[in-house]
mmCIF file of N, CA and C in Angstrom:
data_model
loop_
_atom_site.group_PDB
_atom_site.id
_atom_site.type_symbol
_atom_site.label_atom_id
_atom_site.label_comp_id
_atom_site.label_asym_id
_atom_site.label_seq_id
_atom_site.Cartn_x
_atom_site.Cartn_y
_atom_site.Cartn_z
ATOM 1 N N MET A 1 122.831 84.937 96.523
ATOM 2 C CA MET A 1 122.516 86.302 95.383
ATOM 3 C C MET A 1 123.756 87.370 95.942
ATOM 4 N N GLU A 2 123.469 87.950 94.988
ATOM 5 C CA GLU A 2 124.333 89.436 95.120
ATOM 6 C C GLU A 2 123.507 90.710 95.386
ATOM 7 N N VAL A 3 124.082 91.310 96.500
ATOM 8 C CA VAL A 3 123.320 92.717 97.044
ATOM 9 C C VAL A 3 124.514 94.162 96.630
ATOM 10 N N LYS A 4 124.045 95.003 96.257
ATOM 11 C CA LYS A 4 124.797 96.012 95.747
ATOM 12 C C LYS A 4 125.009 96.947 97.208
ATOM 13 N N VAL A 5 126.308 96.974 98.041
ATOM 14 C CA VAL A 5 125.869 98.054 99.261
ATOM 15 C C VAL A 5 126.564 99.170 98.954
ATOM 16 N N LEU A 6 125.932 100.455 99.094
ATOM 17 C CA LEU A 6 126.098 101.596 99.269
ATOM 18 C C LEU A 6 126.908 102.110 100.702
ATOM 19 N N PHE A 7 128.022 103.118 100.685
ATOM 20 C CA PHE A 7 128.154 103.613 102.028
ATOM 21 C C PHE A 7 128.223 104.865 102.172
ATOM 22 N N PHE A 8 127.529 105.974 102.788
ATOM 23 C CA PHE A 8 127.096 107.169 103.039
ATOM 24 C C PHE A 8 128.354 107.769 103.803
ATOM 25 N N ALA A 9 128.713 109.028 103.510
ATOM 26 C CA ALA A 9 129.192 110.088 104.138
ATOM 27 C C ALA A 9 130.037 109.976 105.037
ATOM 28 N N SER A 10 130.227 109.851 106.588
ATOM 29 C CA SER A 10 131.468 109.597 107.473
ATOM 30 C C SER A 10 131.399 107.848 107.212
ATOM 31 N N LEU A 11 131.195 107.444 106.985
ATOM 32 C CA LEU A 11 131.118 105.804 106.628
ATOM 33 C C LEU A 11 132.158 105.385 105.751
ATOM 34 N N ALA A 12 131.200 106.321 104.456
ATOM 35 C CA ALA A 12 132.433 106.142 103.373
ATOM 36 C C ALA A 12 133.260 106.650 103.599
ATOM 37 N N ASP A 13 133.666 107.471 104.199
ATOM 38 C CA ASP A 13 135.189 108.105 104.690
ATOM 39 C C ASP A 13 136.009 107.139 105.388
ATOM 40 N N ARG A 14 135.345 106.479 106.070
ATOM 41 C CA ARG A 14 136.048 105.712 107.629
ATOM 42 C C ARG A 14 136.142 104.275 106.799
ATOM 43 N N LEU A 15 135.696 104.403 105.654
ATOM 44 C CA LEU A 15 135.998 102.874 105.083
ATOM 45 C C LEU A 15 136.764 102.938 104.070
ATOM 46 N N LYS A 16 136.353 104.103 103.333
ATOM 47 C CA LYS A 16 137.361 104.184 102.118
ATOM 48 C C LYS A 16 136.923 103.609 100.683
ATOM 49 N N VAL A 17 135.326 103.483 101.265
ATOM 50 C CA VAL A 17 134.733 102.588 100.599
ATOM 51 C C VAL A 17 133.362 103.631 99.893
ATOM 52 N N ARG A 18 132.817 103.664 98.740
ATOM 53 C CA ARG A 18 131.348 104.215 98.306
ATOM 54 C C ARG A 18 130.607 103.117 98.199
ATOM 55 N N GLU A 19 130.987 101.966 97.269
ATOM 56 C CA GLU A 19 130.416 100.925 96.297
ATOM 57 C C GLU A 19 130.766 99.765 96.725
ATOM 58 N N ILE A 20 130.024 98.643 96.748
ATOM 59 C CA ILE A 20 130.703 97.261 96.954
ATOM 60 C C ILE A 20 129.688 96.381 96.327
ATOM 61 N N LYS A 21 129.909 95.216 95.675
ATOM 62 C CA LYS A 21 128.911 94.093 95.819
ATOM 63 C C LYS A 21 129.086 93.024 96.946
ATOM 64 N N ILE A 22 128.472 92.398 96.860
ATOM 65 C CA ILE A 22 128.409 91.228 98.064
ATOM 66 C C ILE A 22 127.958 90.030 97.411
ATOM 67 N N ASP A 23 128.605 88.514 97.962
ATOM 68 C CA ASP A 23 127.181 87.574 97.538
ATOM 69 C C ASP A 23 126.678 87.270 98.775
ATOM 70 N N LEU A 24 125.783 86.724 98.950
ATOM 71 C CA LEU A 24 124.973 86.464 100.038
ATOM 72 C C LEU A 24 124.412 85.336 99.855
ATOM 73 N N PRO A 25 123.998 84.235 101.083
ATOM 74 C CA PRO A 25 122.941 83.263 100.740
ATOM 75 C C PRO A 25 121.947 83.752 100.486
ATOM 76 N N LEU A 26 120.404 82.728 100.070
ATOM 77 C CA LEU A 26 119.507 83.295 99.847
ATOM 78 C C LEU A 26 118.716 83.250 101.027
ATOM 79 N N LYS A 27 117.658 84.302 101.117
ATOM 80 C CA LYS A 27 116.554 84.894 102.437
ATOM 81 C C LYS A 27 117.786 85.534 103.427
ATOM 82 N N SER A 28 118.900 86.262 102.935
ATOM 83 C CA SER A 28 119.818 86.295 103.593
ATOM 84 C C SER A 28 118.972 87.796 104.412
ATOM 85 N N SER A 29 119.351 88.694 106.031
ATOM 86 C CA SER A 29 118.719 89.711 106.405
ATOM 87 C C SER A 29 120.048 90.909 106.077
ATOM 88 N N VAL A 30 119.280 91.694 106.386
ATOM 89 C CA VAL A 30 120.103 93.475 106.630
ATOM 90 C C VAL A 30 121.090 92.897 107.294
ATOM 91 N N SER A 31 120.892 92.298 108.392
ATOM 92 C CA SER A 31 121.922 91.913 109.518
ATOM 93 C C SER A 31 123.062 91.073 109.221
ATOM 94 N N ASP A 32 122.339 89.939 108.358
ATOM 95 C CA ASP A 32 123.518 88.778 107.938
ATOM 96 C C ASP A 32 124.241 89.962 106.738
ATOM 97 N N ALA A 33 124.239 91.026 105.927
ATOM 98 C CA ALA A 33 124.358 91.810 105.237
ATOM 99 C C ALA A 33 125.585 92.539 105.875
ATOM 100 N N VAL A 34 125.510 93.078 107.039
ATOM 101 C CA VAL A 34 126.379 93.587 107.494
ATOM 102 C C VAL A 34 127.245 92.799 108.351
ATOM 103 N N GLU A 35 126.839 91.588 109.324
ATOM 104 C CA GLU A 35 127.986 90.740 109.522
ATOM 105 C C GLU A 35 128.551 90.422 108.424
ATOM 106 N N THR A 36 128.611 89.814 107.219
ATOM 107 C CA THR A 36 129.371 90.477 106.154
ATOM 108 C C THR A 36 130.391 91.053 105.580
ATOM 109 N N LEU A 37 129.744 91.853 106.250
ATOM 110 C CA LEU A 37 130.251 93.496 105.394
ATOM 111 C C LEU A 37 131.427 93.557 107.068
ATOM 112 N N THR A 38 131.423 93.564 108.380
ATOM 113 C CA THR A 38 132.137 93.712 109.322
ATOM 114 C C THR A 38 133.301 93.105 109.358
ATOM 115 N N GLN A 39 133.011 91.624 108.686
ATOM 116 C CA GLN A 39 134.170 90.721 108.473
ATOM 117 C C GLN A 39 135.373 91.147 107.537
ATOM 118 N N ARG A 40 134.257 91.893 106.666
ATOM 119 C CA ARG A 40 135.441 92.386 105.306
ATOM 120 C C ARG A 40 135.617 93.934 105.913
ATOM 121 N N TYR A 41 135.334 95.061 106.794
ATOM 122 C CA TYR A 41 135.668 96.099 107.406
ATOM 123 C C TYR A 41 135.674 95.783 108.593
ATOM 124 N N PRO A 42 136.028 95.437 109.311
ATOM 125 C CA PRO A 42 136.362 95.527 110.588
ATOM 126 C C PRO A 42 135.910 97.231 111.696
ATOM 127 N N ALA A 43 136.136 97.761 111.127
ATOM 128 C CA ALA A 43 135.739 99.285 111.413
ATOM 129 C C ALA A 43 134.231 99.150 111.559
ATOM 130 N N LEU A 44 133.556 99.153 110.835
ATOM 131 C CA LEU A 44 132.390 99.226 110.967
ATOM 132 C C LEU A 44 131.555 98.461 112.144
ATOM 133 N N ALA A 45 132.248 97.194 112.718
ATOM 134 C CA ALA A 45 131.894 97.205 114.072
ATOM 135 C C ALA A 45 131.576 98.385 114.990
ATOM 136 N N GLU A 46 132.527 99.117 114.961
ATOM 137 C CA GLU A 46 132.437 100.367 115.794
ATOM 138 C C GLU A 46 131.325 101.131 115.750
ATOM 139 N N VAL A 47 130.640 101.201 114.539
ATOM 140 C CA VAL A 47 129.249 101.974 114.405
ATOM 141 C C VAL A 47 128.355 101.106 113.667
ATOM 142 N N HIS A 48 128.590 100.473 113.872
ATOM 143 C CA HIS A 48 126.896 99.497 113.074
ATOM 144 C C HIS A 48 125.841 99.958 113.772
ATOM 145 N N SER A 49 125.982 100.048 114.995
ATOM 146 C CA SER A 49 124.841 100.156 116.083
ATOM 147 C C SER A 49 124.208 101.162 116.062
ATOM 148 N N THR A 50 124.977 101.760 115.406
ATOM 149 C CA THR A 50 124.087 103.372 115.216
ATOM 150 C C THR A 50 123.802 104.053 113.520
ATOM 151 N N LEU A 51 123.488 103.049 112.583
ATOM 152 C CA LEU A 51 123.262 103.255 111.103
ATOM 153 C C LEU A 51 121.731 102.923 110.954
ATOM 154 N N ALA A 52 121.641 103.956 109.955
ATOM 155 C CA ALA A 52 119.978 103.243 109.471
ATOM 156 C C ALA A 52 120.483 102.915 108.409
ATOM 157 N N PHE A 53 119.389 101.699 107.480
ATOM 158 C CA PHE A 53 119.629 100.872 106.372
ATOM 159 C C PHE A 53 118.461 100.956 105.574
ATOM 160 N N ALA A 54 118.573 101.360 104.295
ATOM 161 C CA ALA A 54 117.409 101.299 103.191
ATOM 162 C C ALA A 54 117.921 100.347 102.077
ATOM 163 N N VAL A 55 117.022 99.820 101.848
ATOM 164 C CA VAL A 55 116.972 99.250 100.644
ATOM 165 C C VAL A 55 116.127 99.434 100.005
ATOM 166 N N ASN A 56 116.734 99.274 98.505
ATOM 167 C CA ASN A 56 115.751 100.048 97.291
ATOM 168 C C ASN A 56 115.039 101.579 97.702
ATOM 169 N N LEU A 57 116.349 101.762 98.469
ATOM 170 C CA LEU A 57 115.330 103.558 98.743
ATOM 171 C C LEU A 57 114.191 103.562 99.916
ATOM 172 N N ASP A 58 113.978 102.673 100.649
ATOM 173 C CA ASP A 58 113.288 102.551 101.419
ATOM 174 C C ASP A 58 113.647 102.494 102.750
ATOM 175 N N TYR A 59 113.525 103.012 103.704
ATOM 176 C CA TYR A 59 114.223 102.671 105.000
ATOM 177 C C TYR A 59 113.512 101.368 105.857
ATOM 178 N N VAL A 60 114.442 100.092 106.244
ATOM 179 C CA VAL A 60 113.987 99.193 106.685
ATOM 180 C C VAL A 60 114.597 98.987 107.998
ATOM 181 N N GLN A 61 114.252 97.687 108.662
ATOM 182 C CA GLN A 61 114.820 97.112 109.557
ATOM 183 C C GLN A 61 115.731 95.577 109.684
ATOM 184 N N PRO A 62 116.701 95.840 110.246
ATOM 185 C CA PRO A 62 117.648 95.049 110.918
ATOM 186 C C PRO A 62 117.535 93.483 110.193
ATOM 187 N N GLY A 63 116.135 93.350 110.331
ATOM 188 C CA GLY A 63 115.713 91.354 109.948
ATOM 189 C C GLY A 63 115.036 91.599 108.836
ATOM 190 N N ASP A 64 114.984 92.953 108.438
ATOM 191 C CA ASP A 64 114.275 92.572 106.846
ATOM 192 C C ASP A 64 115.130 91.895 105.861
ATOM 193 N N VAL A 65 114.399 90.763 104.788
ATOM 194 C CA VAL A 65 115.374 90.029 104.059
ATOM 195 C C VAL A 65 115.518 90.794 103.034
ATOM 196 N N LEU A 66 116.732 90.087 102.342
ATOM 197 C CA LEU A 66 116.964 90.640 100.937
ATOM 198 C C LEU A 66 116.512 89.842 99.632
ATOM 199 N N ALA A 67 116.882 90.667 98.785
ATOM 200 C CA ALA A 67 116.359 89.539 97.325
ATOM 201 C C ALA A 67 117.889 89.826 96.436
ATOM 202 N N ASP A 68 118.067 88.722 95.603
ATOM 203 C CA ASP A 68 118.687 89.001 94.440
ATOM 204 C C ASP A 68 118.967 90.451 94.297
ATOM 205 N N GLY A 69 119.828 91.472 93.458
ATOM 206 C CA GLY A 69 119.739 92.281 92.818
ATOM 207 C C GLY A 69 119.433 93.978 93.619
ATOM 208 N N ASP A 70 118.882 93.370 95.648
ATOM 209 C CA ASP A 70 118.918 94.508 96.003
ATOM 210 C C ASP A 70 119.460 95.912 95.916
ATOM 211 N N GLU A 71 119.766 96.868 96.617
ATOM 212 C CA GLU A 71 120.558 98.266 96.692
ATOM 213 C C GLU A 71 120.501 98.140 98.470
ATOM 214 N N LEU A 72 121.509 97.578 98.991
ATOM 215 C CA LEU A 72 121.234 97.964 100.622
ATOM 216 C C LEU A 72 122.178 99.033 100.947
ATOM 217 N N ALA A 73 122.132 100.237 101.244
ATOM 218 C CA ALA A 73 122.646 101.437 101.657
ATOM 219 C C ALA A 73 122.657 102.039 103.278
ATOM 220 N N LEU A 74 123.831 101.504 103.597
ATOM 221 C CA LEU A 74 124.325 102.023 105.098
ATOM 222 C C LEU A 74 124.330 103.419 105.492
ATOM 223 N N ILE A 75 123.473 103.963 106.352
ATOM 224 C CA ILE A 75 123.232 105.522 106.505
ATOM 225 C C ILE A 75 124.106 105.845 108.055
ATOM 226 N N PRO A 76 124.745 106.038 108.277
ATOM 227 C CA PRO A 76 125.357 106.627 110.008
ATOM 228 C C PRO A 76 124.685 107.978 109.733
ATOM 229 N N PRO A 77 124.627 108.159 111.349
ATOM 230 C CA PRO A 77 124.196 108.984 111.745
ATOM 231 C C PRO A 77 124.581 110.773 111.057
ATOM 232 N N VAL A 78 123.492 111.906 111.260
ATOM 233 C CA VAL A 78 123.647 112.761 110.694
ATOM 234 C C VAL A 78 123.522 114.340 111.339
ATOM 235 N N SER A 79 124.606 115.086 111.188
ATOM 236 C CA SER A 79 124.462 115.972 112.397
ATOM 237 C C SER A 79 124.699 117.177 111.672
ATOM 238 N N GLY A 80 124.076 117.987 111.745
ATOM 239 C CA GLY A 80 124.034 119.546 111.403
ATOM 240 C C GLY A 80 123.698 120.824 112.210
ATOM 241 N N GLY A 81 123.538 121.641 111.532
ATOM 242 C CA GLY A 81 123.304 123.106 112.505
ATOM 243 C C GLY A 81 122.764 124.312 111.711
#
């Protein structure tokens, strides 16, 4: 199945990519997608435990299952003042 992945804020800057598409086996979870992405972008390993995830604009947990055509967003922590 194909999943569109969006990288936001400092994560996009760190990885030097804002959006990609990846192929995953059917019934892959968000965690499976992050593992696949970490193989492609090793710098992701340093921050992946701090990320929030959203699928099709709804926040999800790492164990949630993805479907073909989903849009997965990886969202780093945000600080402000």
